[in-house]
Coordinates of C-alpha atoms and ligand atoms in Angstrom, one line a residue:
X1 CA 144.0 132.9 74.8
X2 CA 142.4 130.7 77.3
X3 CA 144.6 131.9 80.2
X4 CA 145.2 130.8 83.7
X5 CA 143.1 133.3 85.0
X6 CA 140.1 132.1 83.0
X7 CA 140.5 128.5 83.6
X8 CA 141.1 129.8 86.8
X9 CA 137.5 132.1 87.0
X10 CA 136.2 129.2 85.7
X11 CA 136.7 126.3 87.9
X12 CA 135.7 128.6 90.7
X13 CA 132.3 129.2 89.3
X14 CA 131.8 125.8 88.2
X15 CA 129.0 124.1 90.3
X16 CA 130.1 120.9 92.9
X17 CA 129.3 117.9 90.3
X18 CA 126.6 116.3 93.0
X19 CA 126.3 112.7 93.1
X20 CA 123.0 112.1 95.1
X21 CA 123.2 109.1 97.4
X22 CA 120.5 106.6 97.5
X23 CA 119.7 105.6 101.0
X24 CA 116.8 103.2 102.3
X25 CA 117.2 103.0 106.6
X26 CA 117.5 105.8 109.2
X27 CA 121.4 105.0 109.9
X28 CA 122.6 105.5 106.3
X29 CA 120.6 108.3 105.7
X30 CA 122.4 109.9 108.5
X31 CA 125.5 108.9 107.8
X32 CA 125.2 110.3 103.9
X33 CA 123.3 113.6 105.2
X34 CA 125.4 114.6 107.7
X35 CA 128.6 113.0 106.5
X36 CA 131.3 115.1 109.0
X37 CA 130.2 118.0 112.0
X38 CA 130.4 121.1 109.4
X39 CA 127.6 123.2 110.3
X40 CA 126.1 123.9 107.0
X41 CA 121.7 124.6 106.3
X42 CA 119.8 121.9 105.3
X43 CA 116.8 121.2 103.6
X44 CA 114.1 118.8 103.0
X45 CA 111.5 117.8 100.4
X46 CA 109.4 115.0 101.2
X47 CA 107.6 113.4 98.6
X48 CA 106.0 110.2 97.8
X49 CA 108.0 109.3 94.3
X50 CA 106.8 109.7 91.0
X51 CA 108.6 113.0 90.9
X52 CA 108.1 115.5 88.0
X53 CA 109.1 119.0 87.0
X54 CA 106.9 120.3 90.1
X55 CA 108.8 118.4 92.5
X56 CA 112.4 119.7 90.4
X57 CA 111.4 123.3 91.4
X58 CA 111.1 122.6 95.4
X59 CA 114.2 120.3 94.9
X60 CA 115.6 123.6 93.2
X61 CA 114.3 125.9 95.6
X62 CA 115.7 124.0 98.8
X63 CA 119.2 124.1 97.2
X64 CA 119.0 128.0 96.3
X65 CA 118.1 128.5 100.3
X66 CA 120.4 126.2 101.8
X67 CA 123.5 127.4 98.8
X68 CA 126.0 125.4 97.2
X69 CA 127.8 123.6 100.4
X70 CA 124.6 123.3 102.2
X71 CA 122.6 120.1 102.1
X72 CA 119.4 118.8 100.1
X73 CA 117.8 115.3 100.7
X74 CA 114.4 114.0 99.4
X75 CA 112.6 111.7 100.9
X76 CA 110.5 109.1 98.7
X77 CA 107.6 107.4 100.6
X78 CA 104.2 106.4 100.2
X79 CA 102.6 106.6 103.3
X80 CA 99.8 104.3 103.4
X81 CA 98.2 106.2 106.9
X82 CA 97.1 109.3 104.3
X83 CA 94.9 106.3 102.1
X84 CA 91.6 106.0 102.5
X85 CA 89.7 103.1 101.8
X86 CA 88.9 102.7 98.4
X87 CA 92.1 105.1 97.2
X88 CA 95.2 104.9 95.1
X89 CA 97.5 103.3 97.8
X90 CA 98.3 100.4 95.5
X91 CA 98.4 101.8 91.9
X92 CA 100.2 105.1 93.0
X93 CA 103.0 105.3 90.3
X94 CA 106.3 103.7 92.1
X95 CA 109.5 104.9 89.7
X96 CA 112.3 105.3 92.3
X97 CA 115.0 104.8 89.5
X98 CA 114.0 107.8 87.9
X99 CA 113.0 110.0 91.0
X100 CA 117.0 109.5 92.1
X101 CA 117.9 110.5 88.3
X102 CA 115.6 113.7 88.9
X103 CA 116.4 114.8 92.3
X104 CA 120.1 114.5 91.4
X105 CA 119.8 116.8 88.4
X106 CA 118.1 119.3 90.4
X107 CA 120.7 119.4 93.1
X108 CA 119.5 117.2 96.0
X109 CA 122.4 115.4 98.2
X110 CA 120.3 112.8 99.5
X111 CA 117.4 110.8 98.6
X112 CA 115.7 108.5 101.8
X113 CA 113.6 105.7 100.3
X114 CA 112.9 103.9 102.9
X115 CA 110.8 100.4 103.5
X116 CA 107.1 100.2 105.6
X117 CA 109.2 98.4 108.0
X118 CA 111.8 101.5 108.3
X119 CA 109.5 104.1 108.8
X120 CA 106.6 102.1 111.0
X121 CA 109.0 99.5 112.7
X122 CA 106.3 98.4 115.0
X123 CA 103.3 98.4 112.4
X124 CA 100.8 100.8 112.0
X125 CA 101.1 103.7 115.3
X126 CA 99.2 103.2 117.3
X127 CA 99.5 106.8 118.4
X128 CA 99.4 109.4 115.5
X129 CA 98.8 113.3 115.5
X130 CA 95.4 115.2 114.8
X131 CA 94.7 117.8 112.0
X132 CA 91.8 118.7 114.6
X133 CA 89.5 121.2 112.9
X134 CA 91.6 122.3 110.1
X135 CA 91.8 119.0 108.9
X136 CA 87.9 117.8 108.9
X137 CA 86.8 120.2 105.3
X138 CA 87.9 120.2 101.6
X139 CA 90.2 117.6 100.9
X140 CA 89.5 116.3 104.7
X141 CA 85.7 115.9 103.9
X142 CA 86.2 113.9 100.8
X143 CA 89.3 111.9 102.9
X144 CA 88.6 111.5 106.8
X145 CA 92.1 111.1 108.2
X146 CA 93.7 111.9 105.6
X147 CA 95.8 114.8 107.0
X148 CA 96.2 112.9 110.6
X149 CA 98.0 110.7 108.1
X150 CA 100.2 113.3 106.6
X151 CA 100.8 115.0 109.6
X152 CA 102.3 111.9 111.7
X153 CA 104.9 111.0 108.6
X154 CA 105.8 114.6 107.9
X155 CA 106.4 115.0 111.8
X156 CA 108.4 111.3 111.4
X157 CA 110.5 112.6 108.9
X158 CA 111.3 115.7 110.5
X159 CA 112.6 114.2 113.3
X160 CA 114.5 111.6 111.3
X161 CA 115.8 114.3 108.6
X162 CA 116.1 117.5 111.5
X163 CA 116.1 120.1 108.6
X164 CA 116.5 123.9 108.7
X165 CA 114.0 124.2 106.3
X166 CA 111.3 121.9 104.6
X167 CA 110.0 122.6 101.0
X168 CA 106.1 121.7 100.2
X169 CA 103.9 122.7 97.0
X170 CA 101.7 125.2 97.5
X171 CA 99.3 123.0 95.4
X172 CA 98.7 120.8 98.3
X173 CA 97.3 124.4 100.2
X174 CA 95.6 122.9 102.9
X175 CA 98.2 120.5 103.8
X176 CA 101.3 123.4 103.6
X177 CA 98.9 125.2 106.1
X178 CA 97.9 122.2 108.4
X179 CA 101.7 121.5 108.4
X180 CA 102.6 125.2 109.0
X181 CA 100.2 124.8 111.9
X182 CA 101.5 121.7 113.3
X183 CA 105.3 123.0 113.4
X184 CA 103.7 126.3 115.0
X185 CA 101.5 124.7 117.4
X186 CA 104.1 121.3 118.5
X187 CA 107.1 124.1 118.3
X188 CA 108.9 121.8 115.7
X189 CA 112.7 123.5 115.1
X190 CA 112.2 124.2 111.0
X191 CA 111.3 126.9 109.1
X192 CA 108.4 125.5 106.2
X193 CA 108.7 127.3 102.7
X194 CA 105.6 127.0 100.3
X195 CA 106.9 126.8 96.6
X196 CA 104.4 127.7 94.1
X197 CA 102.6 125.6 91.6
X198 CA 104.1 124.5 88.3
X199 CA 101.9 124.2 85.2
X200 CA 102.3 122.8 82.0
X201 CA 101.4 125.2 78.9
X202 CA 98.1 125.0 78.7
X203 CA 97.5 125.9 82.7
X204 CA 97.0 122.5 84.0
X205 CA 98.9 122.2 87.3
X206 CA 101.4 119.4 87.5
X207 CA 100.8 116.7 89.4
X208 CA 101.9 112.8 89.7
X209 CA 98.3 111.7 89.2
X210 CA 97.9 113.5 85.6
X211 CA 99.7 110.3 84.2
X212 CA 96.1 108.3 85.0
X213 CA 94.5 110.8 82.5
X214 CA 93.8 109.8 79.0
X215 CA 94.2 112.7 76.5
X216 CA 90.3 113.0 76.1
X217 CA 89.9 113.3 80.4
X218 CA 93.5 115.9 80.3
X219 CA 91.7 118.1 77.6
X220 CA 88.5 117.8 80.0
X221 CA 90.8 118.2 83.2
X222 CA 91.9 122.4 82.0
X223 CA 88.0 123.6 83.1
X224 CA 89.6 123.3 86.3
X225 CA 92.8 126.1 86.2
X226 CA 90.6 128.1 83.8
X227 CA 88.1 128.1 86.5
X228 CA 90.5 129.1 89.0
X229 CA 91.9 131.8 86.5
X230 CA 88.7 133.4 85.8
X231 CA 87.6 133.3 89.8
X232 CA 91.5 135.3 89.8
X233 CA 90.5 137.6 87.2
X234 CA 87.4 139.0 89.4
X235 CA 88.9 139.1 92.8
X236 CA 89.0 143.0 92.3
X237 CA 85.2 142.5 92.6
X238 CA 85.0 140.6 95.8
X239 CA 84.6 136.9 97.1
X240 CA 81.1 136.6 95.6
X241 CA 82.2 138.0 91.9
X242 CA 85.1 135.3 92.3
X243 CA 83.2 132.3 93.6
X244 CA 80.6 132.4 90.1
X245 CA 82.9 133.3 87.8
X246 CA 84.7 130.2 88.5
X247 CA 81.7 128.1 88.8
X248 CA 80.5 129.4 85.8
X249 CA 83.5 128.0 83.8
X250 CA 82.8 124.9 85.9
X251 CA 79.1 124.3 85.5
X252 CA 78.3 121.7 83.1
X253 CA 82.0 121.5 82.3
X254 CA 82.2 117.9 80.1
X255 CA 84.0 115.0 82.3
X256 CA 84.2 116.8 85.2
X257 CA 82.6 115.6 88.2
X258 CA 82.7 118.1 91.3
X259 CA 83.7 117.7 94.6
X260 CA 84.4 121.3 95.9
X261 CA 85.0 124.8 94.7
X262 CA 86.2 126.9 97.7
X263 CA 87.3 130.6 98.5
X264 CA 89.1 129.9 101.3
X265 CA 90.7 132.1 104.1
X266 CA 94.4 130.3 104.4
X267 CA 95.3 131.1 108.0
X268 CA 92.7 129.0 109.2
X269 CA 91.8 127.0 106.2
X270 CA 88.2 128.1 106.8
X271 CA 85.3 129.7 103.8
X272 CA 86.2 133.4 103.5
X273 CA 82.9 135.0 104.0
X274 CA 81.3 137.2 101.5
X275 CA 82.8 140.2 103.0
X276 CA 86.3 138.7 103.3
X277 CA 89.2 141.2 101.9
X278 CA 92.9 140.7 101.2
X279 CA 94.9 137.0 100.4
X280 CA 92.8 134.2 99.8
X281 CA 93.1 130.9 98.5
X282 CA 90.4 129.7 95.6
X283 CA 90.9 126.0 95.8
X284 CA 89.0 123.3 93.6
X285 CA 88.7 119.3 93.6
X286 CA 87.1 117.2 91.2
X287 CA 87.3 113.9 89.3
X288 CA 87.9 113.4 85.9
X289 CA 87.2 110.1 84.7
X290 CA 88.2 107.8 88.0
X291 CA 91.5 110.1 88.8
X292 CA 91.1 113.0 91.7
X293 CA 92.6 116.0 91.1
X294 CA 93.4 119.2 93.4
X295 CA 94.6 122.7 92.1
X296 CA 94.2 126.3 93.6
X297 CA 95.1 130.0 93.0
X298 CA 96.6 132.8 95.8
X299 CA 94.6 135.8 94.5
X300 CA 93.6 139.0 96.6
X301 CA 90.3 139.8 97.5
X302 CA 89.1 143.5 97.5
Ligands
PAF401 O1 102.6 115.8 99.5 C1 103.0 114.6 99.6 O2 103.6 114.1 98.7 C2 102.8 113.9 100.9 O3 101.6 114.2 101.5 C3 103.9 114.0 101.9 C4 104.1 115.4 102.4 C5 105.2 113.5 101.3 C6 103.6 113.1 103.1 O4 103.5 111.8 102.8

């Protein structure tokens, strides 16, 4: 007998159907985020589009923090101050449609597309924030200003979002800890939560840029999680031990081309030295074919 008690039990467990609001200037956003003076938590994930599964799981993850009547937005926006010269600034995958379909599904309120023109109303700032030191190796060696790039928008959209919280992949590692350091040095009012990385089957870690890869360069593209795995799988024997049994799955490896294979300390985003004990971060970057990837491993040094 479907009673009034279960229909009941029911509808009080059944989760709000969400309708995500699409919203492209600073006024409607706020007026869709913060629709009446109910103090509830909110979250954001910033992104720059082409949103897959690993984007779902912060979306996810800033809804489980914040609960059901809290609120979620997403912000879509390729920031062209994080491009170098030379990068992906114009073919970067643009597929808002389905990046409002996806954030919906996974619980977001909000999503905040907005223009150039929204974001940098008076062009190109002429005053932006430093990644100092922390910013200069790894990614920041291969991309001069990259992070000064990340770190102005993030710190934009911040003050134009004003979260509780802000979700970022722990993929991008040294970005999660130059922005970490930025909301602990600049006393920004949020609380950032790193989300781990998503892989697909096989171990390679998602990402939007694994869509430039042809099946050949995807096959080639796994040396790099194995090499991260097996540099895991020896951390019992120290930072050395971990460093060449990662390079040794790397050396030679077909189609890929190098750029850095790094045990890194992840407070200061500096080389653990050869003596270095307890959480580290064993970060690689290479290119396979013409397309740049990034990947890392947490893993504890002994
Ligand atoms: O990680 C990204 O997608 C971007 O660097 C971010 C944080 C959205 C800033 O543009």
């Amino acid at each position: 007998m479907a009673g009034k008690y279960q229909r009941g039990k029911q509808q009080a467990k059944a989760p709000k159907a969400r309708k995500v609001e699409l919203t492209h200037t600073v006024a409607d956003f706020e007026a869709a985020f913060w629709p009446d003076e109910q103090p509830v938590d909110n979250a954001v994930v910033m992104t720059m589009g082409a949103l897959h599964e690993g984007h779902a799981s912060l979306i996810r993850a800033a809804r489980k923090q914040v609960g059901h009547d809290g609120r979620v937005a997403v912000t879509v926006f390729v920031n062209p101050l994080q491009f170098g010269a030379g990068e992906d600034l114009d073919r970067y995958p643009r597929t808002l449609a389905e990046d409002v379909k996806l954030a919906e599904a996974n619980g977001a309120d909000v999503v905040f597309a907005p223009s150039m023109e929204e974001v940098y109303p008076n062009g190109e700032p002429q005053v932006r924030l430093s990644a100092g030191p922390m910013g200069e190796g790894f990614e920041g060696t291969s991309r001069p200003g990259h992070f000064d790039g990340v770190l102005t928008v993030v710190a934009k959209l911040l003050h134009i979002t004003d979260p509780d919280f802000a979700f970022f992949g722990e993929k991008d590692a040294q970005q999660l800890a130059i922005v970490r350091r930025m909301v602990a040095d600049l006393d920004f009012d949020v609380e950032v939560i790193g989300v781990p990385t998503l892989r697909e089957e096989d171990g390679l870690a998602m990402s939007s840029r694994n869509r430039y890869l042809s099946e050949t360069e995807r096959t080639q593209a796994l040396a790099l999680s194995r090499a991260l795995f097996a540099g895991r799988d020896a951390a019992a024997k120290g930072p050395k031990a971990v460093r060449e049994a990662a390079a040794a799955v790397l050396d030679g490896a077909d189609g890929v081309t190098l750029d850095y294979l790094a045990l890194i300390d992840p407070d200061a985003f500096t080389e653990a030295p050869d003596d270095f004990q307890g959480e580290a971060v064993l970060a690689v970057a290479a290119k396979v074919g013409s397309t740049r990837l990034i990947d890392n491993v947490h893993l504890i040094c002994r």
